[in-house]
Amino acid sequence: MKFKIVILALLLTFSCSSNDNNNENSNSCEFDIPFVVQGNKWTSNVTTFGFDGGQIENEVMACGDNGLEVVITGPTGSITNIWKQEDGYLWTNANNAVEGFNRFYKINAEVGDVFTYNNNEGALYTTEVIAVDSTITVPAGTFICDVYKKTSTNVINETFTMWNHDVGQVKSDSGFTVFELASYNFD
């Protein structure tokens, strides 16, 4: 049951929407983002409602039809996420979601940058860069990160995500589920 909550949180974080600038026909597997390299792996500790939810591993596998395939594996199974870089953003589509790709990370983000999108049900999702150069400590170490705040018109909580430009997502906290980077292995 814990894993299902974790997978639901991942899907909500990574795949709840699309954007008008979306181009799903792009076959781009070329990235300027240092942490997006085939073979890279991240393992995160997951806590849900204060309870240990196990670990989730992300691994960049290979170039597919719409971008790089990233396999997310947890205690009871896995899903495939597709990543592509377009218009200065990392775009994701988790488990081939009907809503398509959404912007996930911004290259060279600055405080005050805002990006929005609507999902198929009309909910507005807003992501704002609220800090840069924040020091974040997780089990994998201490990192300098940009901090994003994500809100939605159909969700009562806010999600805060911390990004290191060389390592990727270091921490995500939605108020009920927390992901903290435990280790990473880059080829």
PDB file of C-alpha atoms in Angstrom:
ATOM      1  CA  MET A   1       0.000   0.000   0.000  1.00  0.00           C
ATOM      2  CA  LYS A   2       2.843   2.398   0.845  1.00  0.00           C
ATOM      3  CA  PHE A   3       4.365   1.840  -2.588  1.00  0.00           C
ATOM      4  CA  LYS A   4       1.067   2.663  -4.302  1.00  0.00           C
ATOM      5  CA  ILE A   5       0.966   5.977  -2.428  1.00  0.00           C
ATOM      6  CA  VAL A   6       4.574   6.639  -3.437  1.00  0.00           C
ATOM      7  CA  ILE A   7       3.877   5.842  -7.119  1.00  0.00           C
ATOM      8  CA  LEU A   8       0.773   8.069  -6.999  1.00  0.00           C
ATOM      9  CA  ALA A   9       2.884  10.887  -5.537  1.00  0.00           C
ATOM     10  CA  LEU A  10       5.487  10.365  -8.286  1.00  0.00           C
ATOM     11  CA  LEU A  11       2.834  10.472 -10.980  1.00  0.00           C
ATOM     12  CA  LEU A  12       1.313  13.626  -9.487  1.00  0.00           C
ATOM     13  CA  THR A  13       4.732  15.239  -9.244  1.00  0.00           C
ATOM     14  CA  PHE A  14       5.981  14.192 -12.656  1.00  0.00           C
ATOM     15  CA  SER A  15       3.041  13.740 -14.995  1.00  0.00           C
ATOM     16  CA  CYS A  16      -0.118  15.577 -14.158  1.00  0.00           C
ATOM     17  CA  SER A  17      -0.218  17.906 -17.067  1.00  0.00           C
ATOM     18  CA  SER A  18       0.717  19.172 -20.459  1.00  0.00           C
ATOM     19  CA  ASN A  19       1.598  22.528 -21.939  1.00  0.00           C
ATOM     20  CA  ASP A  20       0.520  24.380 -25.051  1.00  0.00           C
ATOM     21  CA  ASN A  21       4.164  24.436 -26.157  1.00  0.00           C
ATOM     22  CA  ASN A  22       4.254  20.636 -25.999  1.00  0.00           C
ATOM     23  CA  ASN A  23       5.765  18.834 -28.975  1.00  0.00           C
ATOM     24  CA  GLU A  24       5.383  15.106 -28.431  1.00  0.00           C
ATOM     25  CA  ASN A  25       6.735  14.329 -31.905  1.00  0.00           C
ATOM     26  CA  SER A  26      10.198  15.464 -30.873  1.00  0.00           C
ATOM     27  CA  ASN A  27      12.707  12.608 -30.872  1.00  0.00           C
ATOM     28  CA  SER A  28      15.343  14.489 -28.932  1.00  0.00           C
ATOM     29  CA  CYS A  29      17.787  12.529 -26.841  1.00  0.00           C
ATOM     30  CA  GLU A  30      20.348  15.332 -26.792  1.00  0.00           C
ATOM     31  CA  PHE A  31      20.628  17.216 -23.502  1.00  0.00           C
ATOM     32  CA  ASP A  32      22.617  20.190 -22.210  1.00  0.00           C
ATOM     33  CA  ILE A  33      21.631  19.216 -18.658  1.00  0.00           C
ATOM     34  CA  PRO A  34      24.672  17.623 -16.933  1.00  0.00           C
ATOM     35  CA  PHE A  35      22.730  15.043 -14.907  1.00  0.00           C
ATOM     36  CA  VAL A  36      20.735  13.686 -17.866  1.00  0.00           C
ATOM     37  CA  VAL A  37      23.093  11.013 -19.187  1.00  0.00           C
ATOM     38  CA  GLN A  38      22.322   7.432 -20.162  1.00  0.00           C
ATOM     39  CA  GLY A  39      23.334   5.093 -17.320  1.00  0.00           C
ATOM     40  CA  ASN A  40      22.953   7.633 -14.513  1.00  0.00           C
ATOM     41  CA  LYS A  41      21.093   6.343 -11.424  1.00  0.00           C
ATOM     42  CA  TRP A  42      19.606   8.044  -8.385  1.00  0.00           C
ATOM     43  CA  THR A  43      18.229   6.351  -5.281  1.00  0.00           C
ATOM     44  CA  SER A  44      15.901   8.310  -3.001  1.00  0.00           C
ATOM     45  CA  ASN A  45      14.537   7.497   0.427  1.00  0.00           C
ATOM     46  CA  VAL A  46      10.775   7.987   0.590  1.00  0.00           C
ATOM     47  CA  THR A  47       8.778   8.981   3.645  1.00  0.00           C
ATOM     48  CA  THR A  48       4.974   9.089   3.483  1.00  0.00           C
ATOM     49  CA  PHE A  49       3.039  10.650   6.357  1.00  0.00           C
ATOM     50  CA  GLY A  50       6.196  10.255   8.464  1.00  0.00           C
ATOM     51  CA  PHE A  51       6.541   6.523   7.753  1.00  0.00           C
ATOM     52  CA  ASP A  52       9.349   4.831   5.819  1.00  0.00           C
ATOM     53  CA  GLY A  53       8.121   4.185   2.283  1.00  0.00           C
ATOM     54  CA  GLY A  54      11.272   2.426   1.103  1.00  0.00           C
ATOM     55  CA  GLN A  55      13.483   3.557  -1.732  1.00  0.00           C
ATOM     56  CA  ILE A  56      12.853   4.621  -5.301  1.00  0.00           C
ATOM     57  CA  GLU A  57      15.521   4.295  -7.986  1.00  0.00           C
ATOM     58  CA  ASN A  58      15.575   6.340 -11.196  1.00  0.00           C
ATOM     59  CA  GLU A  59      17.813   5.096 -14.023  1.00  0.00           C
ATOM     60  CA  VAL A  60      18.322   6.752 -17.410  1.00  0.00           C
ATOM     61  CA  MET A  61      18.121   3.809 -19.807  1.00  0.00           C
ATOM     62  CA  ALA A  62      18.156   4.547 -23.558  1.00  0.00           C
ATOM     63  CA  CYS A  63      16.795   6.775 -26.280  1.00  0.00           C
ATOM     64  CA  GLY A  64      13.217   5.894 -27.212  1.00  0.00           C
ATOM     65  CA  ASP A  65      10.701   7.245 -29.705  1.00  0.00           C
ATOM     66  CA  ASN A  66       9.926  10.448 -27.743  1.00  0.00           C
ATOM     67  CA  GLY A  67      13.078  10.963 -25.645  1.00  0.00           C
ATOM     68  CA  LEU A  68      15.207   9.265 -23.010  1.00  0.00           C
ATOM     69  CA  GLU A  69      13.535   6.404 -21.173  1.00  0.00           C
ATOM     70  CA  VAL A  70      13.938   6.637 -17.406  1.00  0.00           C
ATOM     71  CA  VAL A  71      12.841   3.652 -15.333  1.00  0.00           C
ATOM     72  CA  ILE A  72      11.528   4.419 -11.835  1.00  0.00           C
ATOM     73  CA  THR A  73      11.672   1.317  -9.632  1.00  0.00           C
ATOM     74  CA  GLY A  74      10.235   0.907  -6.144  1.00  0.00           C
ATOM     75  CA  PRO A  75       9.576  -1.957  -3.726  1.00  0.00           C
ATOM     76  CA  THR A  76       6.734  -3.473  -5.765  1.00  0.00           C
ATOM     77  CA  GLY A  77       7.368  -2.542  -9.376  1.00  0.00           C
ATOM     78  CA  SER A  78       8.416   0.052 -11.893  1.00  0.00           C
ATOM     79  CA  ILE A  79       7.127   2.635 -14.344  1.00  0.00           C
ATOM     80  CA  THR A  80       8.781   4.238 -17.355  1.00  0.00           C
ATOM     81  CA  ASN A  81       9.203   7.979 -17.576  1.00  0.00           C
ATOM     82  CA  ILE A  82      10.242   9.784 -20.787  1.00  0.00           C
ATOM     83  CA  TRP A  83      12.529  12.820 -20.541  1.00  0.00           C
ATOM     84  CA  LYS A  84      13.320  15.338 -23.259  1.00  0.00           C
ATOM     85  CA  GLN A  85      14.913  18.779 -23.356  1.00  0.00           C
ATOM     86  CA  GLU A  86      13.073  21.540 -25.167  1.00  0.00           C
ATOM     87  CA  ASP A  87      12.928  25.338 -24.904  1.00  0.00           C
ATOM     88  CA  GLY A  88      15.388  25.388 -21.963  1.00  0.00           C
ATOM     89  CA  TYR A  89      13.383  22.904 -19.876  1.00  0.00           C
ATOM     90  CA  LEU A  90      13.513  19.256 -18.908  1.00  0.00           C
ATOM     91  CA  TRP A  91      10.140  17.828 -19.954  1.00  0.00           C
ATOM     92  CA  THR A  92       8.771  14.593 -18.456  1.00  0.00           C
ATOM     93  CA  ASN A  93       5.983  12.159 -19.189  1.00  0.00           C
ATOM     94  CA  ALA A  94       5.535   9.476 -16.526  1.00  0.00           C
ATOM     95  CA  ASN A  95       4.237   6.056 -17.508  1.00  0.00           C
ATOM     96  CA  ASN A  96       2.986   7.353 -20.897  1.00  0.00           C
ATOM     97  CA  ALA A  97       0.413   9.603 -19.216  1.00  0.00           C
ATOM     98  CA  VAL A  98      -2.551  10.706 -21.307  1.00  0.00           C
ATOM     99  CA  GLU A  99      -1.839  14.332 -20.407  1.00  0.00           C
ATOM    100  CA  GLY A 100       1.548  14.149 -22.146  1.00  0.00           C
ATOM    101  CA  PHE A 101       4.722  15.982 -21.265  1.00  0.00           C
ATOM    102  CA  ASN A 102       5.110  18.714 -18.639  1.00  0.00           C
ATOM    103  CA  ARG A 103       7.955  21.042 -17.749  1.00  0.00           C
ATOM    104  CA  PHE A 104       9.875  19.729 -14.772  1.00  0.00           C
ATOM    105  CA  TYR A 105      13.196  21.600 -14.467  1.00  0.00           C
ATOM    106  CA  LYS A 106      14.430  24.888 -15.932  1.00  0.00           C
ATOM    107  CA  ILE A 107      17.965  25.387 -17.179  1.00  0.00           C
ATOM    108  CA  ASN A 108      19.577  28.518 -15.678  1.00  0.00           C
ATOM    109  CA  ALA A 109      16.550  29.230 -13.474  1.00  0.00           C
ATOM    110  CA  GLU A 110      16.343  32.569 -11.698  1.00  0.00           C
ATOM    111  CA  VAL A 111      14.325  33.625  -8.658  1.00  0.00           C
ATOM    112  CA  GLY A 112      10.887  34.689  -9.819  1.00  0.00           C
ATOM    113  CA  ASP A 113      10.782  32.475 -12.933  1.00  0.00           C
ATOM    114  CA  VAL A 114       7.273  31.038 -13.281  1.00  0.00           C
ATOM    115  CA  PHE A 115       5.960  28.374 -15.639  1.00  0.00           C
ATOM    116  CA  THR A 116       2.376  27.175 -15.826  1.00  0.00           C
ATOM    117  CA  TYR A 117       0.312  24.565 -17.607  1.00  0.00           C
ATOM    118  CA  ASN A 118      -3.218  23.154 -17.584  1.00  0.00           C
ATOM    119  CA  ASN A 119      -4.093  19.484 -17.346  1.00  0.00           C
ATOM    120  CA  ASN A 120      -6.905  17.866 -19.359  1.00  0.00           C
ATOM    121  CA  GLU A 121      -9.385  18.592 -16.548  1.00  0.00           C
ATOM    122  CA  GLY A 122      -8.625  22.326 -16.619  1.00  0.00           C
ATOM    123  CA  ALA A 123      -6.560  22.525 -13.419  1.00  0.00           C
ATOM    124  CA  LEU A 124      -3.847  25.177 -13.541  1.00  0.00           C
ATOM    125  CA  TYR A 125      -0.405  24.107 -12.293  1.00  0.00           C
ATOM    126  CA  THR A 126       2.095  26.824 -11.427  1.00  0.00           C
ATOM    127  CA  THR A 127       5.785  26.306 -10.695  1.00  0.00           C
ATOM    128  CA  GLU A 128       7.808  29.219  -9.332  1.00  0.00           C
ATOM    129  CA  VAL A 129      11.530  29.392  -8.638  1.00  0.00           C
ATOM    130  CA  ILE A 130      11.599  30.762  -5.083  1.00  0.00           C
ATOM    131  CA  ALA A 131      15.324  30.463  -4.288  1.00  0.00           C
ATOM    132  CA  VAL A 132      18.675  29.752  -5.907  1.00  0.00           C
ATOM    133  CA  ASP A 133      21.905  28.777  -4.205  1.00  0.00           C
ATOM    134  CA  SER A 134      20.153  27.200  -1.191  1.00  0.00           C
ATOM    135  CA  THR A 135      22.149  24.694   0.847  1.00  0.00           C
ATOM    136  CA  ILE A 136      20.233  21.409   1.162  1.00  0.00           C
ATOM    137  CA  THR A 137      21.471  18.405   3.169  1.00  0.00           C
ATOM    138  CA  VAL A 138      20.131  14.905   2.462  1.00  0.00           C
ATOM    139  CA  PRO A 139      21.572  11.411   3.079  1.00  0.00           C
ATOM    140  CA  ALA A 140      23.636  11.634  -0.165  1.00  0.00           C
ATOM    141  CA  GLY A 141      25.385  14.814   1.044  1.00  0.00           C
ATOM    142  CA  THR A 142      25.072  18.588   1.021  1.00  0.00           C
ATOM    143  CA  PHE A 143      24.167  20.338  -2.236  1.00  0.00           C
ATOM    144  CA  ILE A 144      23.633  23.861  -3.549  1.00  0.00           C
ATOM    145  CA  CYS A 145      20.134  23.882  -5.051  1.00  0.00           C
ATOM    146  CA  ASP A 146      17.435  25.904  -6.740  1.00  0.00           C
ATOM    147  CA  VAL A 147      14.092  25.608  -4.922  1.00  0.00           C
ATOM    148  CA  TYR A 148      10.835  25.328  -6.884  1.00  0.00           C
ATOM    149  CA  LYS A 149       7.343  25.714  -5.430  1.00  0.00           C
ATOM    150  CA  LYS A 150       4.547  23.955  -7.319  1.00  0.00           C
ATOM    151  CA  THR A 151       0.875  24.700  -6.701  1.00  0.00           C
ATOM    152  CA  SER A 152      -2.352  23.733  -8.413  1.00  0.00           C
ATOM    153  CA  THR A 153      -5.928  24.924  -8.500  1.00  0.00           C
ATOM    154  CA  ASN A 154      -7.117  21.369  -7.718  1.00  0.00           C
ATOM    155  CA  VAL A 155      -4.660  20.447  -4.923  1.00  0.00           C
ATOM    156  CA  ILE A 156      -4.561  22.010  -1.452  1.00  0.00           C
ATOM    157  CA  ASN A 157      -0.863  21.422  -0.714  1.00  0.00           C
ATOM    158  CA  GLU A 158       2.291  22.898  -2.191  1.00  0.00           C
ATOM    159  CA  THR A 159       5.238  20.830  -3.379  1.00  0.00           C
ATOM    160  CA  PHE A 160       8.779  22.089  -2.910  1.00  0.00           C
ATOM    161  CA  THR A 161      11.487  20.557  -5.113  1.00  0.00           C
ATOM    162  CA  MET A 162      15.210  21.180  -4.732  1.00  0.00           C
ATOM    163  CA  TRP A 163      17.434  20.859  -7.810  1.00  0.00           C
ATOM    164  CA  ASN A 164      21.210  20.697  -8.039  1.00  0.00           C
ATOM    165  CA  HIS A 165      22.438  21.544 -11.556  1.00  0.00           C
ATOM    166  CA  ASP A 166      24.984  18.700 -11.648  1.00  0.00           C
ATOM    167  CA  VAL A 167      23.154  15.976  -9.718  1.00  0.00           C
ATOM    168  CA  GLY A 168      19.449  16.610 -10.410  1.00  0.00           C
ATOM    169  CA  GLN A 169      16.577  16.388  -7.934  1.00  0.00           C
ATOM    170  CA  VAL A 170      17.967  16.320  -4.394  1.00  0.00           C
ATOM    171  CA  LYS A 171      14.720  16.597  -2.432  1.00  0.00           C
ATOM    172  CA  SER A 172      10.980  16.919  -2.958  1.00  0.00           C
ATOM    173  CA  ASP A 173       8.453  17.618  -0.199  1.00  0.00           C
ATOM    174  CA  SER A 174       4.716  17.708  -0.839  1.00  0.00           C
ATOM    175  CA  GLY A 175       3.812  17.927   2.843  1.00  0.00           C
ATOM    176  CA  PHE A 176       2.824  14.275   3.020  1.00  0.00           C
ATOM    177  CA  THR A 177       5.499  12.564   0.890  1.00  0.00           C
ATOM    178  CA  VAL A 178       9.192  13.436   1.032  1.00  0.00           C
ATOM    179  CA  PHE A 179      11.855  12.170  -1.382  1.00  0.00           C
ATOM    180  CA  GLU A 180      15.493  12.632  -0.295  1.00  0.00           C
ATOM    181  CA  LEU A 181      18.458  11.650  -2.422  1.00  0.00           C
ATOM    182  CA  ALA A 182      20.231   8.736  -0.726  1.00  0.00           C
ATOM    183  CA  SER A 183      22.854   8.004  -3.399  1.00  0.00           C
ATOM    184  CA  TYR A 184      23.668   8.538  -7.041  1.00  0.00           C
ATOM    185  CA  ASN A 185      25.877   6.681  -9.505  1.00  0.00           C
ATOM    186  CA  PHE A 186      26.875   8.502 -12.693  1.00  0.00           C
ATOM    187  CA  ASP A 187      28.669   6.779 -15.569  1.00  0.00           C
TER     188      ASP A 187
END
